[in-house]
XYZ file of C-alpha atoms in Angstrom:
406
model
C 8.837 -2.412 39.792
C 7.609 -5.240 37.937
C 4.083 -3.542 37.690
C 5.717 -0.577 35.630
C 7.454 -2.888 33.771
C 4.599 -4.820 32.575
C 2.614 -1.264 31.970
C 5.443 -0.196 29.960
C 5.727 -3.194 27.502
C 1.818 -3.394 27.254
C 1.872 -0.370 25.869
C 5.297 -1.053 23.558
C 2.811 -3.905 22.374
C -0.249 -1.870 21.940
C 2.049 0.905 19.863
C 3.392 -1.985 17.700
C -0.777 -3.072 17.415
C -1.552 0.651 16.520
C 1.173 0.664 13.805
C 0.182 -2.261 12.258
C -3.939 -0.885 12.050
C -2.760 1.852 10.808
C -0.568 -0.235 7.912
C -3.843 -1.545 6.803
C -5.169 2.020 6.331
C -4.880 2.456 2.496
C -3.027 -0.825 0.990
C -6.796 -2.068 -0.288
C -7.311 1.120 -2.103
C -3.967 1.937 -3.277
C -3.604 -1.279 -4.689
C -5.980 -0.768 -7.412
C -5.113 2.195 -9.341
C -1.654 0.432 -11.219
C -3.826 -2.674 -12.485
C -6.911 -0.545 -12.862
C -6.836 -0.898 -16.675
C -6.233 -4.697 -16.075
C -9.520 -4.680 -14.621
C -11.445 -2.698 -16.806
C -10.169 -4.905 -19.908
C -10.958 -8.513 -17.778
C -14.116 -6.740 -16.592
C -15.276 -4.816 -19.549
C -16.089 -2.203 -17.511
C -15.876 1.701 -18.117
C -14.002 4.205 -16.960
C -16.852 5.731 -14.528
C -17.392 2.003 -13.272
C -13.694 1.496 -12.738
C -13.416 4.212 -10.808
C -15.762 3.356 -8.315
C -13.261 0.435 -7.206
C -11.239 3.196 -5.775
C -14.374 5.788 -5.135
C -16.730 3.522 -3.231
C -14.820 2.878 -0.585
C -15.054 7.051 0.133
C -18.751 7.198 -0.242
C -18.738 4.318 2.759
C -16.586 6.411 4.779
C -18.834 9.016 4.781
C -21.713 7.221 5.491
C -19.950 5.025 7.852
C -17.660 7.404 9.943
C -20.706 8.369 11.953
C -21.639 5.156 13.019
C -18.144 3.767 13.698
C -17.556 5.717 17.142
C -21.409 4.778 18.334
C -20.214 1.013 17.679
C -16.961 1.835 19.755
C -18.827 3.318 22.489
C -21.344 0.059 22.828
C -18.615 -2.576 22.286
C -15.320 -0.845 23.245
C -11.859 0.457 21.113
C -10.373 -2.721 20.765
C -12.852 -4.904 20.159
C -14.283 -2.820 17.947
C -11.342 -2.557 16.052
C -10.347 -6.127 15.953
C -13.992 -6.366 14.520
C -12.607 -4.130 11.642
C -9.701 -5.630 10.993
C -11.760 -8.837 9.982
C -14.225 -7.387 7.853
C -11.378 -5.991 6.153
C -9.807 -9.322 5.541
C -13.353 -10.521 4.695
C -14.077 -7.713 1.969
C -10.377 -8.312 0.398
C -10.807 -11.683 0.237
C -14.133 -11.292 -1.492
C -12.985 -8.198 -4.067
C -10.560 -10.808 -5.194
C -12.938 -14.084 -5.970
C -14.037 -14.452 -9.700
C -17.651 -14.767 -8.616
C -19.475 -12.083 -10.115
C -20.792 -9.368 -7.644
C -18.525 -9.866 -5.041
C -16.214 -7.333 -6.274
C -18.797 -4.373 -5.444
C -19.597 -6.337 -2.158
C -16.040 -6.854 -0.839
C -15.275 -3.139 -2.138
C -17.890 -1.730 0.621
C -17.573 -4.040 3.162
C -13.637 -3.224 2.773
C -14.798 0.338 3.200
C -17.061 0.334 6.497
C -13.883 -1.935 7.956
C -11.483 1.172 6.839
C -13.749 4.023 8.440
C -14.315 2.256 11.476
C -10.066 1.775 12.095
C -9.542 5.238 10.196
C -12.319 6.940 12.988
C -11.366 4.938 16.372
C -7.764 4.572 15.718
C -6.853 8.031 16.729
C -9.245 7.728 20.390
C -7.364 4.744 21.057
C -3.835 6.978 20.736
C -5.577 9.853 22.501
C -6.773 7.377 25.583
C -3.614 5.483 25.956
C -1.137 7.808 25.148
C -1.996 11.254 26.058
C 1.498 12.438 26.508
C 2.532 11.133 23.087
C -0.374 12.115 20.792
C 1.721 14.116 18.450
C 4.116 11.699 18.050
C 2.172 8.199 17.814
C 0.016 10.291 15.451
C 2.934 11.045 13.053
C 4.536 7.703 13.462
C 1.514 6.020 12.333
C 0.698 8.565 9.558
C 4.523 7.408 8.051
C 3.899 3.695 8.576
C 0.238 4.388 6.806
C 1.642 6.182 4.024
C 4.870 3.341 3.448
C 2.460 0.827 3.680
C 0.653 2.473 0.756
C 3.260 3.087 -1.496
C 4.751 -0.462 -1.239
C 1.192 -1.297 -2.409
C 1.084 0.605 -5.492
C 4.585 -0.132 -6.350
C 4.507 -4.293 -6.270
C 0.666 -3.992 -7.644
C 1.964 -4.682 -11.191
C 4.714 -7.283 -10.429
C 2.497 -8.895 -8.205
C -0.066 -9.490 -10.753
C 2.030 -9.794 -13.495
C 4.098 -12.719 -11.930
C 1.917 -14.618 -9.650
C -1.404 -17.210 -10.690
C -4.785 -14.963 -10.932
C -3.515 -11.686 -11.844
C -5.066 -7.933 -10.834
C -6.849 -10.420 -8.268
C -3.776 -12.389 -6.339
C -2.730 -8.477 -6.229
C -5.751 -7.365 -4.886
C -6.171 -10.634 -2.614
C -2.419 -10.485 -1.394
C -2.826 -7.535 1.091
C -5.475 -9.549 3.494
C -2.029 -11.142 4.502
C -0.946 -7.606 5.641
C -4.263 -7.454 7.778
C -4.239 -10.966 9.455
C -0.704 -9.716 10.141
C -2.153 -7.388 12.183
C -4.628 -9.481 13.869
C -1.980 -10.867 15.471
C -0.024 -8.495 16.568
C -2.916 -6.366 17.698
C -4.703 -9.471 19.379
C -2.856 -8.691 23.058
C -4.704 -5.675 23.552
C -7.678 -7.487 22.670
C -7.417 -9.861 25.144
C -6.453 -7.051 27.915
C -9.131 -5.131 27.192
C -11.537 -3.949 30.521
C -14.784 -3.978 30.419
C -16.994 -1.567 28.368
C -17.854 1.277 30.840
C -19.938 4.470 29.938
C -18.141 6.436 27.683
C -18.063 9.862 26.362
C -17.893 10.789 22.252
C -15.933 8.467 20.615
C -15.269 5.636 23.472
C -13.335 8.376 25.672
C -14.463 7.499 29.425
C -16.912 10.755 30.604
C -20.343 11.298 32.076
C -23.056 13.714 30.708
C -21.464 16.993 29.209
C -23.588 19.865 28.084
C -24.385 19.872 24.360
C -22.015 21.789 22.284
C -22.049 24.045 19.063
C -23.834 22.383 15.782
C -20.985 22.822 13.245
C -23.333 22.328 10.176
C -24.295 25.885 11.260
C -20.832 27.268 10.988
C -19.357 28.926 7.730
C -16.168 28.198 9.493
C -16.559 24.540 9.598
C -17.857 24.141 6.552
C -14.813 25.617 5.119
C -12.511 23.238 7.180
C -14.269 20.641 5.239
C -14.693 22.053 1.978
C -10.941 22.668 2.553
C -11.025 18.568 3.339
C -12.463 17.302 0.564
C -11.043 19.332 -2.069
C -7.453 18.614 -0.749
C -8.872 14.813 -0.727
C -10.017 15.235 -4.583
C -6.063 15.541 -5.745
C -5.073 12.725 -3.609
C -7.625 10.148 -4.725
C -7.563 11.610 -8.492
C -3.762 10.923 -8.492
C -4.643 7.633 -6.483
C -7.479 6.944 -9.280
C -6.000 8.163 -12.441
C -2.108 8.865 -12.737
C -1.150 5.698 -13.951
C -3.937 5.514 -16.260
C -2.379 9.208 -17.467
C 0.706 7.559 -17.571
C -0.124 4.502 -19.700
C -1.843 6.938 -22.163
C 1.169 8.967 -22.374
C 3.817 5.631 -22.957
C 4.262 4.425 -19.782
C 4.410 0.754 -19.182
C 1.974 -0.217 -16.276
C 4.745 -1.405 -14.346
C 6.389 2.067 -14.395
C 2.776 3.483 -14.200
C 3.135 1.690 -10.523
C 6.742 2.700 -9.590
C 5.655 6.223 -10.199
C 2.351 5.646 -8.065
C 4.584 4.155 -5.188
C 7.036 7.639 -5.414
C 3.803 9.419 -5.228
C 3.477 7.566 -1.887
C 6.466 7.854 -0.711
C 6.908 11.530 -1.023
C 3.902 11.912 0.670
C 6.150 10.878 3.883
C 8.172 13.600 3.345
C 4.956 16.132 3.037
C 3.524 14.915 5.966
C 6.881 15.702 7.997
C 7.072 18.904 6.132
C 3.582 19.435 7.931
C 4.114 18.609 10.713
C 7.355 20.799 10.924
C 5.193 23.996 9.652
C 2.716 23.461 12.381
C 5.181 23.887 15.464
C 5.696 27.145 13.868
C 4.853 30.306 16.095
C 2.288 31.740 13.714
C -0.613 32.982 14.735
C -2.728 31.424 12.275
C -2.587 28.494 9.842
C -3.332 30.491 6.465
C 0.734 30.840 5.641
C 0.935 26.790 6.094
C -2.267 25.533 4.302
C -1.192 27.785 1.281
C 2.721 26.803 1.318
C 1.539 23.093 -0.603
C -0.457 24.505 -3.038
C 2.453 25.625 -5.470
C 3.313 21.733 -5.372
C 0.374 20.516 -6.753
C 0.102 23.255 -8.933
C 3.408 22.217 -10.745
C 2.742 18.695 -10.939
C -0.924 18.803 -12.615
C 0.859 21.742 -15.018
C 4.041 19.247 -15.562
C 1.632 16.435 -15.970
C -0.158 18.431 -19.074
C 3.162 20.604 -20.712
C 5.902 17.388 -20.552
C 4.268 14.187 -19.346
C 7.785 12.518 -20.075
C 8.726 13.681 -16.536
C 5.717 12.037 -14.689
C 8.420 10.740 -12.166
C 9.075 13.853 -11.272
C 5.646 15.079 -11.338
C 4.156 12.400 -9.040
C 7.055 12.859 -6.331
C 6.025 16.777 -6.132
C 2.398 15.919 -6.183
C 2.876 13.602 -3.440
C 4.528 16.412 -1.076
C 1.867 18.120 -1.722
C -0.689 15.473 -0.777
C 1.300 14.585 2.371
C 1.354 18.087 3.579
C -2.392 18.765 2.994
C -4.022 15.648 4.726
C -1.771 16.348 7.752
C -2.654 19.666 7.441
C -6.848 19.248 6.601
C -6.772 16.837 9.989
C -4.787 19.498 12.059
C -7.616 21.887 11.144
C -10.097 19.999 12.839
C -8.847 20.462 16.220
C -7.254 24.123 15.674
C -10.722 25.484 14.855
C -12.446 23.712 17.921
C -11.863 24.968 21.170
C -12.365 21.505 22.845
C -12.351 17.685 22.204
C -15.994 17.603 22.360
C -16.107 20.366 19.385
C -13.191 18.408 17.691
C -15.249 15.490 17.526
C -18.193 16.536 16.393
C -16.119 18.834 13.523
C -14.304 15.600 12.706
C -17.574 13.647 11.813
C -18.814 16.509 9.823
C -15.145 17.376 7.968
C -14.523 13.623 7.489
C -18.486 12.522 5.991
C -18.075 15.206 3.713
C -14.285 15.524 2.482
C -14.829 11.829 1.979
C -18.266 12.510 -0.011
C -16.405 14.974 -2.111
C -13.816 12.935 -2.840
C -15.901 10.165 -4.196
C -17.395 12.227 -6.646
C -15.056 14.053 -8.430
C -13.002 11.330 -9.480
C -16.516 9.436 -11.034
C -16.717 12.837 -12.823
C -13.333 12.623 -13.902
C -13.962 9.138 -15.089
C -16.987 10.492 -16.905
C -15.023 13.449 -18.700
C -12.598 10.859 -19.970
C -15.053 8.750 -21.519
C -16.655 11.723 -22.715
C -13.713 13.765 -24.172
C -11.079 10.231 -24.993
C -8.247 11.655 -23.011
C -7.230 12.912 -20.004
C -6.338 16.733 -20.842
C -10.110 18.535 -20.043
C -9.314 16.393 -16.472
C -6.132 17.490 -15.767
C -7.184 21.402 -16.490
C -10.354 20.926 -14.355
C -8.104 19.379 -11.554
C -5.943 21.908 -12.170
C -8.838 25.023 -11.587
C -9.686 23.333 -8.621
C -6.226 23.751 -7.021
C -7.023 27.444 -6.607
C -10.733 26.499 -5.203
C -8.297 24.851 -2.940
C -6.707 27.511 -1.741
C -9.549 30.081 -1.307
C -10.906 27.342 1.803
C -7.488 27.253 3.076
C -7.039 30.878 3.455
C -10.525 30.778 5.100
C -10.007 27.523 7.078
C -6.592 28.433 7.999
C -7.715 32.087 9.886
C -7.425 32.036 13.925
C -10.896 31.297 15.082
C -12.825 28.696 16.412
C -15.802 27.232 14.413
C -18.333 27.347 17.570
C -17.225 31.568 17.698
C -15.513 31.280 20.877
C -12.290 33.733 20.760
C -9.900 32.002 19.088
C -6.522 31.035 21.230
C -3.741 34.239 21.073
């Protein structure tokens, strides 16, 4: 009896440990779109350099989300992750210090300390909690999300009443993280011993090697399908309250309207979530239902920016539904978790890679053109390139060409 007790709370304590890694998810990056042109004007820096506080971290996670589940595997979950947490604090900490440099340093060192929670958190859920994946997974998806939005919506007031400015904002949220050093510190300390381990830290012996999926048109469209769906989250992440300042906003409101974009996302990722139980045979009907969201909010964005509000709480639904969605793909089209895995490190190093870039080239067309309308049409064309990989992502196949479930 008092065994199952003590299993029980461990894992009540290692849920409330997941929840908190997961809060630490996006609050570095979110944080810097609302005092972006703060930054710029301290800085002196351009619109394509500005971005990069927000795009770096991307290219990082692409490079990095490879190498984060061999680390796992040598050093095991936890430790691993506790590792990340502290590099994260460490790269905040640094992005916020008027030395010059450290900026761009703390910015990618904040970035391999994201991928490596954003890769190993979900193995950690799928080892301890098998019967609860689906709902851990959504739990900590909200909590990520929240977390995010209260970022981008205290950015301004944090920097407009506190000593140091866009940095004490910037610097604030390695509280958030040592938070979670705490709280996530018992599973540390409970943590076996690192055995051999299969992909991603999952305990297995020798397996026989599986499909390639950089040889599969259909994987390649999951991740096309990821990274373009990525490009309207991080360009609304990057540039919306830019868009809004240019169009009369005040920054602060600029940041409300960022945090509504965040917190609408919570409702998209439910929405998704709520799709995906349904008994359809494919996914093509559910990928394509966020689309007209997005749609209206770059068009409302461009016709009657006075509404931006409005605009940013539909372009979050859409958001929320297509990240839920773009990671449900990964393990719909593969027929096992050693597929999964090895479609998630190709889906995730290039949505990530694709997301990075755009938003410099958005940055660039700014400069180029002075405002933001050649942007918001290009984002706007690439809503339907959007939806042509999610019609072919979405079909009922696997990526390997095994038949596809019933």
């Amino acid at each position: 009896m008092t065994q199952g007790f003590s299993g029980k709370l461990r894992l009540i304590v290692g849920a409330g440990g997941i929840l908190m890694l997961a809060a630490n998810l996006r609050t570095a990056v979110t944080a810097v779109g609302p005092v972006l042109g703060d930054i710029r004007g301290d800085l002196g820096l351009s619109s394509l350099a500005a971005s990069g506080l927000i795009t770096i971290p991307l290219f990082v996670f692409a490079v990095f989300s490879p190498i984060a589940p061999v680390i796992g595997r040598r050093f095991g979950l936890e430790r691993t992750l506790a590792a990340g947490l502290l590099a994260l604090i460490v790269g905040i900490v640094m992005r916020s210090l008027p030395v010059p440099g450290l900026l761009w340093v703390g910015t990618v060192l904040l970035g391999a300390a994201i991928a490596t929670l954003n890769v190993l958190i979900p193995a950690l859920v799928r080892r301890d909690y098998p019967n609860n994946v689906g709902q851990l997974t959504g739990i900590y998806q909200v909590v990520q999300t929240a977390a995010a939005a209260l970022a981008s919506t205290l950015a301004v007031p944090i920097a407009g009443s506190l000593p140091g400015g866009w940095r004490t904002s910037l610097g604030i949220w390695a509280g958030l993280a040592m938070i979670a050093c705490v709280v996530f510190w018992p599973s540390v300390r409970k943590a076996g011993p690192v055995v051999a381990t299969g992909p991603i830290g999952i305990p297995g012996g020798s397996r026989p090697p599986v499909a390639s999926p950089w040889r599969s048109a259909m994987a390649w469209q999951v991740t096309l399908f990821m990274g373009v769906q990525s490009v309207f989250f991080y360009t609304a992440l990057t540039w919306f309250p830019s868009i809004d300042v240019a169009n009369g906003f005040t920054e602060a409101e600029a940041g409300v309207h960022q945090g509504v974009f965040q917190a609408f996302g919570m409702i998209g990722n439910v929405l998704a979530a709520f799709m995906l139980q349904r008994p359809w045979r494919d996914q093509r009907l559910a990928v394509m239902m966020s689309i007209p969201f997005s749609v209206v909010c770059v068009l409302g964005l461009l016709v009657l920016p006075a509404w931006s509000l409005g605009w940013n709480a539909i372009g979050g639904l859409a958001a929320g539904q297509n990240i839920v969605l773009a990671l449900a793909l990964i393990g719909l089209r593969s027929s096992d978790h050693r597929e999964a895995a090895k479609l998630s490190g190709m889906a995730q190093s290039g949505g990530y890679l694709i997301a990075g870039i755009v938003p410099m080239v958005f940055g660039a067309m700014h400069d180029a053109t002075g405002g933001w309308t050649v942007v918001l049409i290009s984002l706007l064309v690439l809503q339907a390139v959007q939806g042509l990989f999610g019609l072919l992502a979405g079909r009922n196949r696997f990526y390997s060409g095994r038949s596809a479930r019933a």
